[in-house]
PDB file of C-alpha atoms and ligand atoms in Angstrom:
ATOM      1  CA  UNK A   1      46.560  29.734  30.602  1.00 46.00           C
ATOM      2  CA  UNK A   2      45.002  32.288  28.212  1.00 50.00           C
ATOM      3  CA  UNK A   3      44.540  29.682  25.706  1.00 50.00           C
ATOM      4  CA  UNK A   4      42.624  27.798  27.708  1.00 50.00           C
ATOM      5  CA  UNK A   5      40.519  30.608  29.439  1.00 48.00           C
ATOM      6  CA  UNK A   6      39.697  31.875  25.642  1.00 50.00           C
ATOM      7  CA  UNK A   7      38.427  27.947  25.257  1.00 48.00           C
ATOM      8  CA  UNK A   8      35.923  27.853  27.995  1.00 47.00           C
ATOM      9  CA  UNK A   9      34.491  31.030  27.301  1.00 46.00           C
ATOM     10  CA  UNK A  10      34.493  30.305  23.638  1.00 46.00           C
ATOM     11  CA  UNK A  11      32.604  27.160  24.342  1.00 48.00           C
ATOM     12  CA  UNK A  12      30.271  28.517  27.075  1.00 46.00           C
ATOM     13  CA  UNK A  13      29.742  31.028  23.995  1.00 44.00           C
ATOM     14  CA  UNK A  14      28.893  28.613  21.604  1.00 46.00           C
ATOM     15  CA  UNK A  15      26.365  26.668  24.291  1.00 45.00           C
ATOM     16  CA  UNK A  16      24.419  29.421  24.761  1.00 44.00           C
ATOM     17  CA  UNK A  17      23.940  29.907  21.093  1.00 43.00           C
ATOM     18  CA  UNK A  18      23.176  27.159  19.912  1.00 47.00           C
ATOM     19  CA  UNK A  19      20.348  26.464  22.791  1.00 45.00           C
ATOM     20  CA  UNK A  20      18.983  30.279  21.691  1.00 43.00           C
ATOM     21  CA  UNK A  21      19.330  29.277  18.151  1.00 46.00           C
ATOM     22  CA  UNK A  22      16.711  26.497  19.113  1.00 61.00           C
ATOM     23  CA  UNK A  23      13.701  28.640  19.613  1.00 68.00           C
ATOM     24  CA  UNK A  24      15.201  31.389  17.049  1.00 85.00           C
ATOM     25  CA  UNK A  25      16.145  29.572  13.607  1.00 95.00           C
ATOM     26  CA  UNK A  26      15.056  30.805  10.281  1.00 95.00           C
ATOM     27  CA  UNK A  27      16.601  28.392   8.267  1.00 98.00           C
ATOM     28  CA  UNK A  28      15.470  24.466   7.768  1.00 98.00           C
ATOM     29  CA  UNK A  29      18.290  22.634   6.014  1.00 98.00           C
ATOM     30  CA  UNK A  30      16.648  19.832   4.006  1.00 98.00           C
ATOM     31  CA  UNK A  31      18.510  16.926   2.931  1.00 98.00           C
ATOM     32  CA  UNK A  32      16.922  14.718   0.939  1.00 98.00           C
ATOM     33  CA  UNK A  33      18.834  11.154   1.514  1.00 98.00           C
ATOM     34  CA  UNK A  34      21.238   9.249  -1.424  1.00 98.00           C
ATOM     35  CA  UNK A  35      21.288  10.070  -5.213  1.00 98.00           C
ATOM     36  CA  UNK A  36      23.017   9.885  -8.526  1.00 98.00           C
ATOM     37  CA  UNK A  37      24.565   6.029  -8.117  1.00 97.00           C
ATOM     38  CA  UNK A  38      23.196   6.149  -4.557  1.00 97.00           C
ATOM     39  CA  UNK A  39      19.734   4.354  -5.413  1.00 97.00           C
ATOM     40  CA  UNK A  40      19.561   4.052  -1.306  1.00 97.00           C
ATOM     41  CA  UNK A  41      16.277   1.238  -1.026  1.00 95.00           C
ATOM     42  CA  UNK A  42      14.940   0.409  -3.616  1.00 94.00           C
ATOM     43  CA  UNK A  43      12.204  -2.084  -5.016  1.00 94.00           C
ATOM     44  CA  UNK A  44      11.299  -2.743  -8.888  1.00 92.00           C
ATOM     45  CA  UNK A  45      11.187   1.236  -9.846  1.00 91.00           C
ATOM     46  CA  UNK A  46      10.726   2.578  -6.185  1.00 94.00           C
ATOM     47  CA  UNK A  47      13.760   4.626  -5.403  1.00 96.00           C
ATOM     48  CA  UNK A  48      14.714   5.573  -1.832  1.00 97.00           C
ATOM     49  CA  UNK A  49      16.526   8.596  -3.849  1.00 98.00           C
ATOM     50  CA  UNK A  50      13.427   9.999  -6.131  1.00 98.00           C
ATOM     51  CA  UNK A  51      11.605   9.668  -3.392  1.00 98.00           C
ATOM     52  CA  UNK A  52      13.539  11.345  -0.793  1.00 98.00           C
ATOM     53  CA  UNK A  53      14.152  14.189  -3.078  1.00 98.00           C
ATOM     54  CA  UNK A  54      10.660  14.743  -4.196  1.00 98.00           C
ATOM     55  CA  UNK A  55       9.537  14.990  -0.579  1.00 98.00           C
ATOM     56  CA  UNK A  56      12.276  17.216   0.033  1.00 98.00           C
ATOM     57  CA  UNK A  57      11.077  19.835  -2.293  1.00 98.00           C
ATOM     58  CA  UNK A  58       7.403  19.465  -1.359  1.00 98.00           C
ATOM     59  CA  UNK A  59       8.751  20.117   2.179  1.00 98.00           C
ATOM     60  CA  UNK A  60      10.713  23.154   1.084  1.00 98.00           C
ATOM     61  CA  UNK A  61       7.297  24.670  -0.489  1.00 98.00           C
ATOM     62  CA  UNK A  62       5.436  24.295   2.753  1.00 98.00           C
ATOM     63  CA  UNK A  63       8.191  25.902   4.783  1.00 98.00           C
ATOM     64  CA  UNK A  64       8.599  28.957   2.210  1.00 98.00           C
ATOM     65  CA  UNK A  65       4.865  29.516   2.853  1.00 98.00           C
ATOM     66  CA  UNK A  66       5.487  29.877   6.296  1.00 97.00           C
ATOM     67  CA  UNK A  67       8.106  31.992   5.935  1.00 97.00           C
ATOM     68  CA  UNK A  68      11.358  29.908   6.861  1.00 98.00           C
ATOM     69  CA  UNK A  69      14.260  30.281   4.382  1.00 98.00           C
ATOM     70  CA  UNK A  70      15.434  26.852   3.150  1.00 98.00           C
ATOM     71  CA  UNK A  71      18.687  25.314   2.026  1.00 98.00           C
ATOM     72  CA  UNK A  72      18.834  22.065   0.329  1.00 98.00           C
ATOM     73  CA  UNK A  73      22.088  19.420   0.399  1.00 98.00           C
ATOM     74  CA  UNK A  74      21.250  18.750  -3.359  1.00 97.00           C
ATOM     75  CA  UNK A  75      18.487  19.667  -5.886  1.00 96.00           C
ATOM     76  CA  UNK A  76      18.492  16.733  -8.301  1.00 97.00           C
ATOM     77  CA  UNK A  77      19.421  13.216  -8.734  1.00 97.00           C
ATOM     78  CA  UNK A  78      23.041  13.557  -7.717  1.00 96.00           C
ATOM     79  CA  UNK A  79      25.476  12.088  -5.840  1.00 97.00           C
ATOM     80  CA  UNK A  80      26.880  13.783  -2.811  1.00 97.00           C
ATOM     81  CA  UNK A  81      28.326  12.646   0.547  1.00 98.00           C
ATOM     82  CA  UNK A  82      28.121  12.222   4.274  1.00 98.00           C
ATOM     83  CA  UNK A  83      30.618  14.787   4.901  1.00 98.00           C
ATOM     84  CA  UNK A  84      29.670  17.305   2.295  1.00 98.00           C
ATOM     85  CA  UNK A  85      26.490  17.089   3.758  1.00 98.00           C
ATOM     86  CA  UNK A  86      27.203  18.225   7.253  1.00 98.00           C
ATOM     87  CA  UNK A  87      29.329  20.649   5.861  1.00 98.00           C
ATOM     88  CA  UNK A  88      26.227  22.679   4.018  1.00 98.00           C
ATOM     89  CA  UNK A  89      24.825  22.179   7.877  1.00 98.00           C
ATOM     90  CA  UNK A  90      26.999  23.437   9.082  1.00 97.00           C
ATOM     91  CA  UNK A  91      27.634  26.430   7.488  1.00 97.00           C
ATOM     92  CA  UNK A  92      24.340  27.810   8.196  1.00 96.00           C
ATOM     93  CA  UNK A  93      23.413  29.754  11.584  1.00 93.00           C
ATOM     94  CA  UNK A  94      20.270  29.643  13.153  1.00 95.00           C
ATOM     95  CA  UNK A  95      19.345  26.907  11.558  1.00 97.00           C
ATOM     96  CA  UNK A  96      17.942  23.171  12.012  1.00 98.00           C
ATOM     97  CA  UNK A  97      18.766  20.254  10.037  1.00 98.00           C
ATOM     98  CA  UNK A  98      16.443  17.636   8.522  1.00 98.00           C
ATOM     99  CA  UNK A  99      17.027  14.543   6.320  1.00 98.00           C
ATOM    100  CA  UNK A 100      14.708  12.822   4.461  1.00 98.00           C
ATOM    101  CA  UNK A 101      14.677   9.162   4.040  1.00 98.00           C
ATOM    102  CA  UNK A 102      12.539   5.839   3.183  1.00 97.00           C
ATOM    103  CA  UNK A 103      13.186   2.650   4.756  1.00 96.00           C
ATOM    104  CA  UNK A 104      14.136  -0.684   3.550  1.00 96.00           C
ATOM    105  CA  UNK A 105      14.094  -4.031   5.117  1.00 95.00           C
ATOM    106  CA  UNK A 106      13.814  -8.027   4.360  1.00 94.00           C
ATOM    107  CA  UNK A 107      10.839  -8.448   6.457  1.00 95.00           C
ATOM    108  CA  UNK A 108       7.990  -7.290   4.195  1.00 94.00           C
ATOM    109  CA  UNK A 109       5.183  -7.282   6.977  1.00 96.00           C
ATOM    110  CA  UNK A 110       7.450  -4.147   8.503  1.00 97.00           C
ATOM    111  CA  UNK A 111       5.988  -0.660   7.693  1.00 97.00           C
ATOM    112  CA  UNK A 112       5.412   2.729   9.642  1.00 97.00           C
ATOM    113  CA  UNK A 113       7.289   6.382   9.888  1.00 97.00           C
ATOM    114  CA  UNK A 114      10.005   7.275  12.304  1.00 98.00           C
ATOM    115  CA  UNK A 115      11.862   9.865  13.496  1.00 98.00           C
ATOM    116  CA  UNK A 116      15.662   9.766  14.531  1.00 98.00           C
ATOM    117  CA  UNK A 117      17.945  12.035  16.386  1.00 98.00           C
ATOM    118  CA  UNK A 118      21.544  12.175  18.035  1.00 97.00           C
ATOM    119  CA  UNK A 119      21.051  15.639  19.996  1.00 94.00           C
ATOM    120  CA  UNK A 120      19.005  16.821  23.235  1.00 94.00           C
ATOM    121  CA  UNK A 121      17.830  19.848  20.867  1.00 95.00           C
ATOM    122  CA  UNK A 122      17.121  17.099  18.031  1.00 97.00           C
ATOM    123  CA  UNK A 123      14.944  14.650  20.587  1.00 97.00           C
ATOM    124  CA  UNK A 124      12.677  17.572  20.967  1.00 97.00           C
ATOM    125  CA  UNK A 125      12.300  18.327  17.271  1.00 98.00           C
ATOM    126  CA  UNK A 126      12.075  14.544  16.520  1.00 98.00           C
ATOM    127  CA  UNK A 127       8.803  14.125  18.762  1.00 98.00           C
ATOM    128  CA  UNK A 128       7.323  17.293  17.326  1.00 98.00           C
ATOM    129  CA  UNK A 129       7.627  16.234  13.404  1.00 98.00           C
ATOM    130  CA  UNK A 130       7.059  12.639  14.575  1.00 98.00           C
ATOM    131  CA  UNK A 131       3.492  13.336  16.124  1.00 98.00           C
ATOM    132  CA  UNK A 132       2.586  15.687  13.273  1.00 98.00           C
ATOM    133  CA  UNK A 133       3.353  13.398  10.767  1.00 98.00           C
ATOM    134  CA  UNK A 134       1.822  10.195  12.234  1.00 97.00           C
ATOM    135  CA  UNK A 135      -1.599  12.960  12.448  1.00 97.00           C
ATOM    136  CA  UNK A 136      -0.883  13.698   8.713  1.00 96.00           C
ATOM    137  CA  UNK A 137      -0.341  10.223   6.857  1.00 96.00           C
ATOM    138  CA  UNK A 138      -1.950   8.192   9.698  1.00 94.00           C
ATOM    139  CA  UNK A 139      -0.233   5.513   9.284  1.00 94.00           C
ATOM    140  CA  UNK A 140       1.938   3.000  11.711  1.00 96.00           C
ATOM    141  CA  UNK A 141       3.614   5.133  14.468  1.00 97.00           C
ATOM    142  CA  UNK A 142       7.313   3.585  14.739  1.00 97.00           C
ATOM    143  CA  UNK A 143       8.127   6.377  17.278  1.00 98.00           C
ATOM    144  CA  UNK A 144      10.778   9.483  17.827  1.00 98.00           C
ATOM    145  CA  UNK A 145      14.271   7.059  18.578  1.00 98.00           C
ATOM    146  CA  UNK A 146      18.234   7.821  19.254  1.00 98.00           C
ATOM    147  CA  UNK A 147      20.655   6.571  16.666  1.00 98.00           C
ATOM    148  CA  UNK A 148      23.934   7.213  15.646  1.00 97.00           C
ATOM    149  CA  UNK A 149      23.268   8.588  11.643  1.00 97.00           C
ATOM    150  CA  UNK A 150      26.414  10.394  10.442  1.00 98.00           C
ATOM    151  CA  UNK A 151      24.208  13.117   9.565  1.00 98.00           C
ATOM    152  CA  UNK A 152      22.482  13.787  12.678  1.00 98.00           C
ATOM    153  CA  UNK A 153      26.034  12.386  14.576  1.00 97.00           C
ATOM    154  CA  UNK A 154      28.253  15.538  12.922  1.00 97.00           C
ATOM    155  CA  UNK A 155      26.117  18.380  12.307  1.00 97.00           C
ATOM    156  CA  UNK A 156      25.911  21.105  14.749  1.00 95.00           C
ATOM    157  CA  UNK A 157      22.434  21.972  14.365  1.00 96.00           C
ATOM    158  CA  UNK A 158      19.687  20.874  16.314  1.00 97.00           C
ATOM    159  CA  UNK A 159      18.821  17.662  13.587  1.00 98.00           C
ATOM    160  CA  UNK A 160      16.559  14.913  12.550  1.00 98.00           C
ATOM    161  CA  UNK A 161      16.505  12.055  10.045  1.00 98.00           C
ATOM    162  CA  UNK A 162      12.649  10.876   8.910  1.00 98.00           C
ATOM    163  CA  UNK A 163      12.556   7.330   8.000  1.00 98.00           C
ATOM    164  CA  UNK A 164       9.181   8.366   5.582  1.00 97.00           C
ATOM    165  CA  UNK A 165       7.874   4.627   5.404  1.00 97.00           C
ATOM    166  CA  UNK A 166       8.971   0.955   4.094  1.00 97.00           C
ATOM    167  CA  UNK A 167       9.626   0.894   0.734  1.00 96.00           C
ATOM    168  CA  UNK A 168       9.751  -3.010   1.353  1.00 96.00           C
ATOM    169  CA  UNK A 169       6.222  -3.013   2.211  1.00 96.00           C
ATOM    170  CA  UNK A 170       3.772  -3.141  -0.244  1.00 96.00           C
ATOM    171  CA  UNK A 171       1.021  -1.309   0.974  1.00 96.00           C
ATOM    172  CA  UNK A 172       3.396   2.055   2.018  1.00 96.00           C
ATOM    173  CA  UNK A 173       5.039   1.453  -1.549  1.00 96.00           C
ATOM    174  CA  UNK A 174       1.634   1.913  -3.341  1.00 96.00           C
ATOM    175  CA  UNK A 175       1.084   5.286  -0.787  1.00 95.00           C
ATOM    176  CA  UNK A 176       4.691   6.219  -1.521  1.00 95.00           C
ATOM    177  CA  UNK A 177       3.829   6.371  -5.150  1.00 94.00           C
ATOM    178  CA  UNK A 178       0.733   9.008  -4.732  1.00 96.00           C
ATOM    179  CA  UNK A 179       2.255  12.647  -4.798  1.00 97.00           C
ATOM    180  CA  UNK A 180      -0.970  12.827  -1.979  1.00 97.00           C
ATOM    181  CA  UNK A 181       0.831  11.245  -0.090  1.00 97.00           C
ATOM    182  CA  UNK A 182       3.948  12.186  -0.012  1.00 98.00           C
ATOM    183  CA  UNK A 183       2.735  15.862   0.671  1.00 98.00           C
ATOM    184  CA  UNK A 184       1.198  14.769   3.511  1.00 98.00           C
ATOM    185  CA  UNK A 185       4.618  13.326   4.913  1.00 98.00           C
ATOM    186  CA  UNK A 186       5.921  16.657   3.802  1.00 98.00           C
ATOM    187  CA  UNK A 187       3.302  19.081   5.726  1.00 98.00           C
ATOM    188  CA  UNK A 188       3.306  16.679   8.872  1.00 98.00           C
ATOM    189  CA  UNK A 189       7.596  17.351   8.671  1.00 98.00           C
ATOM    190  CA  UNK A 190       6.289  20.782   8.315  1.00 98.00           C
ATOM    191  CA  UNK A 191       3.854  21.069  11.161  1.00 98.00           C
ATOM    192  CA  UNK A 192       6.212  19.447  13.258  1.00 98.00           C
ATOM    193  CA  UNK A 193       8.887  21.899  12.417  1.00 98.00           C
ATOM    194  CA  UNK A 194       6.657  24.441  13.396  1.00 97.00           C
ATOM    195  CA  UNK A 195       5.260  23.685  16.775  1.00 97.00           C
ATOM    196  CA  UNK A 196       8.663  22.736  17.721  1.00 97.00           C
ATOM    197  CA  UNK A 197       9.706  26.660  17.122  1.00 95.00           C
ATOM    198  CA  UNK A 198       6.133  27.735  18.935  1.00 93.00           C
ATOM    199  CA  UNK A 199       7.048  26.031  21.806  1.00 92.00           C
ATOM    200  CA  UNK A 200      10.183  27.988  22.119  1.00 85.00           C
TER     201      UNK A 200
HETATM  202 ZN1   ZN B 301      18.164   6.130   3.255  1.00 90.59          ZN
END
């Protein structure tokens, strides 16, 4: 019986904080998607990975200026997976988690951003970075969605996966390839971030 009392308070515990860590969190974990042998989409020298990473660390400046502390699942082009991932997640506290990815399909005519998530917490923080970052890049608005990513599946932090744009399409690829532009998916992540916390 005391076992199981300590349970339910321990997890009435652990609701409470994580819905206070919502509004409170310091720290943005950034993943930036694939690496190393991981190429994730890629077309003639576009790499998912490169790309993913380079964002990654333009979104880390932004959030340092705005005074959020950042930790990154890796820093260069290395492999490193699903599991080791969530575990960098989720050793942090006060914290939300965001992946960074491009997209890849067979149907060339497909392009736009979007915004995934697996949590209540993460739904909210999905619409805020996906609004600011449609303002930012304006570009095709493939909306704020549920899916089942292991990423955003296993971490306990409120978390999001951006889908940055189709590296199968050739007018995003040519947008992809301007650092312009890839800032701008980097402050609208950013932005997002931020009016999430405002709103508390
Ligand atoms: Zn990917």
């Amino acid at each position: 019986m005391k076992t199981i009392f300590r349970l339910i308070v321990l997890s009435a515990v652990s609701a409470l904080a994580s819905t206070a860590g919502a509004a409170n969190f310091r720290t943005v974990v950034i993943d930036p998607g694939h690496g190393g042998h991981d190429n994730g989409g890629q077309w003639g020298k576009v790499y998912e990975k490169h790309l993913a990473l380079d964002t990654a660390v333009r979104l880390e400046g932004n959030l340092k200026r705005m005074g959020y502390q950042t930790v990154m699942t890796r820093r260069s082009d290395y492999f490193i997976t699903l599991p080791q991932r969530v575990s960098v997640a989720n050793r942090c506290k006060n914290a939300i988690f965001v992946s960074i990815h491009f997209n890849y399909t067979w149907k060339e005519n497909v392009s736009g951003l979007e915004t995934f998530y697996y949590n209540r917490e993460g739904q909210r923080l999905a619409q805020y970075v996906q609004s600011s970052l449609v303002r930012q890049t304006r570009t095709v608005d493939r909306n704020a969605k549920f899916a089942r990513f292991y990423v955003i599946r296993n971490t306990n932090l409120p978390g999001i996966l951006v889908e940055g744009g189709f590296v199968s399409n050739e007018r995003e690829r040519t947008r992809m390839k301007s650092a312009y532009f890839r800032e701008s998916i980097a402050r609208g992540i950013a932005e997002g971030i931020q009016r999430y916390r405002r709103a508390g």
